[in-house]
Coordinates of C-alpha atoms in Angstrom, one line a residue:
X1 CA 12.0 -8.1 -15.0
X2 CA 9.5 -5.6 -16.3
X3 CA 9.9 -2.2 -16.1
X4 CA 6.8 0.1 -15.6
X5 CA 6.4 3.0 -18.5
X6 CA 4.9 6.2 -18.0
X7 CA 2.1 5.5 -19.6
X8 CA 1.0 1.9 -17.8
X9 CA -0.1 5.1 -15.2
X10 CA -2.2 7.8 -15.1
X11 CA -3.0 10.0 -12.4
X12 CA -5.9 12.5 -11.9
X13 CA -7.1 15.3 -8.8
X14 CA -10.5 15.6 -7.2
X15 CA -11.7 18.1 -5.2
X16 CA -8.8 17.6 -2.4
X17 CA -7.7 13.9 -3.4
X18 CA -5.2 12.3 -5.8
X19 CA -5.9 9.3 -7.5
X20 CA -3.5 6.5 -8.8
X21 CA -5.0 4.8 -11.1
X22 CA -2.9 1.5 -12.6
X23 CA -5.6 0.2 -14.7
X24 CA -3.8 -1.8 -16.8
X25 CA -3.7 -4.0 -13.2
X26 CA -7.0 -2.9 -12.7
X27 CA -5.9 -0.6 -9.4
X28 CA -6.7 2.9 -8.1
X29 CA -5.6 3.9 -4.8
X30 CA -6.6 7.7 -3.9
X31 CA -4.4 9.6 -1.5
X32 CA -6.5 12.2 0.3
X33 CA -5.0 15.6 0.7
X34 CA -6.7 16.7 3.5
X35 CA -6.0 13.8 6.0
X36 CA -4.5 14.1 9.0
X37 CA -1.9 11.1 8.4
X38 CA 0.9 12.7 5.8
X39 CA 1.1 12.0 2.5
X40 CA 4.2 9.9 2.2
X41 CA 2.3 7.7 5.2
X42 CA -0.3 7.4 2.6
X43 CA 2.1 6.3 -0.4
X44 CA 3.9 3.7 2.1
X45 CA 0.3 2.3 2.6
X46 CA -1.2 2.0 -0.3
X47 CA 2.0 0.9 -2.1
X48 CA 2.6 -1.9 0.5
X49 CA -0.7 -3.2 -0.1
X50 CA 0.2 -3.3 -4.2
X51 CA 3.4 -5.0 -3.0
X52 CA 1.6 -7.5 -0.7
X53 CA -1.3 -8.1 -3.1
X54 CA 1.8 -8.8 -5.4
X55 CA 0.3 -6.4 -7.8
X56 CA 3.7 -5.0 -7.8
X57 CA 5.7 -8.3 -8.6
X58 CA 9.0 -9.3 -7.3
X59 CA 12.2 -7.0 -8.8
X60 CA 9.4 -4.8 -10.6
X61 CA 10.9 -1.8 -10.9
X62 CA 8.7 1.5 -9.4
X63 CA 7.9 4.8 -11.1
X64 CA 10.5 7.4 -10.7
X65 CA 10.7 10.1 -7.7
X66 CA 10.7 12.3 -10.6
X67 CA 7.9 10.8 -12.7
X68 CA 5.5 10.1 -9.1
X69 CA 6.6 13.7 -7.9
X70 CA 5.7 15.4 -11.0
X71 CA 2.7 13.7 -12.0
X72 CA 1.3 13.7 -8.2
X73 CA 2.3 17.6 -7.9
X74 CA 3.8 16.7 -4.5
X75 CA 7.4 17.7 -3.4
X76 CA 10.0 14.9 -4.5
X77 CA 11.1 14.7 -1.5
X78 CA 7.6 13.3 -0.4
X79 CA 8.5 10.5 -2.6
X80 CA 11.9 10.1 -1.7
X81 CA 10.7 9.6 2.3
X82 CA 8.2 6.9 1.2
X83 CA 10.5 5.3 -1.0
X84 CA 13.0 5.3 2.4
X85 CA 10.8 4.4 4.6
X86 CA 9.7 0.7 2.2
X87 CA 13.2 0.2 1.7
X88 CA 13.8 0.3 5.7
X89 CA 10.8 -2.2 5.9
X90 CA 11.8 -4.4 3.7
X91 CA 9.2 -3.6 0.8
X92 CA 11.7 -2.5 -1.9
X93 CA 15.2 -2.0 -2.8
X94 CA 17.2 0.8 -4.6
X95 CA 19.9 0.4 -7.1
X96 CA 21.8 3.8 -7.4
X97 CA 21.4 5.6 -11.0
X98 CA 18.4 2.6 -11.8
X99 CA 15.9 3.3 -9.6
X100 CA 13.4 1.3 -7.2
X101 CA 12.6 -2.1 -7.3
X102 CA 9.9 -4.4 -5.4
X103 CA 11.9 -7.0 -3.0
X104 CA 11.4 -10.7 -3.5
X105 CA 9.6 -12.0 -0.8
X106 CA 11.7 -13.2 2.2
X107 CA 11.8 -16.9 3.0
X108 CA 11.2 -16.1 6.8
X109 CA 10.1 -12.9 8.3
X110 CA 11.7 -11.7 11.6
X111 CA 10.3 -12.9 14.6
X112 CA 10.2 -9.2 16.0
X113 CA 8.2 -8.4 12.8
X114 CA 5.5 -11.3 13.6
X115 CA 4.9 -10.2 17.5
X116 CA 4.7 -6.5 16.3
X117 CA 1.9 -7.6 13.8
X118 CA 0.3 -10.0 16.3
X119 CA -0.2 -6.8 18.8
X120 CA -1.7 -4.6 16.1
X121 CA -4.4 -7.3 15.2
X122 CA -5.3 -8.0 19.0
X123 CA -5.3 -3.9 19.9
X124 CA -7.5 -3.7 16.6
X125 CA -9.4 -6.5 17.5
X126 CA -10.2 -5.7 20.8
X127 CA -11.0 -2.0 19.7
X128 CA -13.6 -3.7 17.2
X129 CA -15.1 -5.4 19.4
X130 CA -15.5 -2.5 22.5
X131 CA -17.3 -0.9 19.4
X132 CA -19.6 -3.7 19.2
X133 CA -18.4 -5.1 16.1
X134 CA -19.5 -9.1 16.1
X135 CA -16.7 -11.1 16.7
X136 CA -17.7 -13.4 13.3
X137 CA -17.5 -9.8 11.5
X138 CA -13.4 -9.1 12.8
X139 CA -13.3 -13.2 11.4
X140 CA -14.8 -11.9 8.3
X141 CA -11.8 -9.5 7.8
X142 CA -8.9 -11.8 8.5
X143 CA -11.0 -14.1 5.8
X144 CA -11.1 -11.2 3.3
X145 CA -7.4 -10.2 4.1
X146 CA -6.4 -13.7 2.9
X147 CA -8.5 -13.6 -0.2
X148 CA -7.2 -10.5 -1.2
X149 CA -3.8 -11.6 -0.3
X150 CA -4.3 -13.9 -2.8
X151 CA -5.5 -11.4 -4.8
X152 CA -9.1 -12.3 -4.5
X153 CA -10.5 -8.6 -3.0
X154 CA -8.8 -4.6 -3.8
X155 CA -8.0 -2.3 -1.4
X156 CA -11.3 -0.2 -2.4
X157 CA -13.8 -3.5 -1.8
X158 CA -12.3 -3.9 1.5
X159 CA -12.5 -0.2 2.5
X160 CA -16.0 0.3 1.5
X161 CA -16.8 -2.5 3.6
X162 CA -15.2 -1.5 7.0
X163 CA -16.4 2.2 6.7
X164 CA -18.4 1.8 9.5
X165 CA -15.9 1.1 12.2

């Protein structure tokens, strides 16, 4: 198991964003301030897509409430809720007094889990396509989620191209 220092991360403002940059992995995930959608939503995202990319490996342990809080100048309880709410999904575990840790990957996910996912990508799909997106285009996607699954694309790459919907 490795444990993440400190310094692996570093962490800047811009105008009314915060960037996370892991460059060591070669990452950097910007939350925006001034969204609508809150900021631990934001951190639950992004951080699920590091954990999915398996950026974040298996029983890698996460940077402290403290260190994230401090460092992001958002309340620690902002962290805390995000931190909650990948624990309740499944995305990490906590060992009291030791922090945060990634969750190995389960053998099997819940059926429930599946047919939730399976109605986001048709409601998403058929969104796409109301708004004249091509059907080979929402193809495209599920292509480039799977290469970047594999770690083949970054979150950035994939939002750059899909700023048009």
């Amino acid at each position: 198991m490795r444990i993440r220092a400190a310094s692996d991360v570093s962490w800047f403002h811009r105008d009314e964003s915060i960037f996370i940059d892991f460059s060591n992995q070669g990452i950097l995930f910007e939350l925006d301030v001034r969204s609508r959608q809150p900021i631990y939503e934001q951190l639950v995202e992004k951080m699920k897509e590091m954990i999915i990319r398996e950026i974040w490996k298996p029983h890698e342990q996460l940077p402290s409430v403290r260190m994230l809080a401090k460092q992001l100048t958002i309340n620690p309880n902002t962290i805390q809720k995000a931190y909650r709410e990948l624990e309740h999904q499944g995305f990490i575990y906590s060992i009291p007094g030791k922090g945060n840790f990634v969750s190995p990957q389960p053998k099997a996910a819940s059926q429930e889990k599946i047919e939730a996912i399976r109605h986001d990508i048709v409601r998403l799909a058929a969104e796409a396509l109301f708004l004249g997106v091509a059907k080979e285009e929402v193809l495209q996607w599920i292509e480039q989620a799977e290469q970047g699954e594999r770690g083949g694309e970054t979150d950035d790459s994939l939002d750059e191209r899909n700023e048009n919907i």
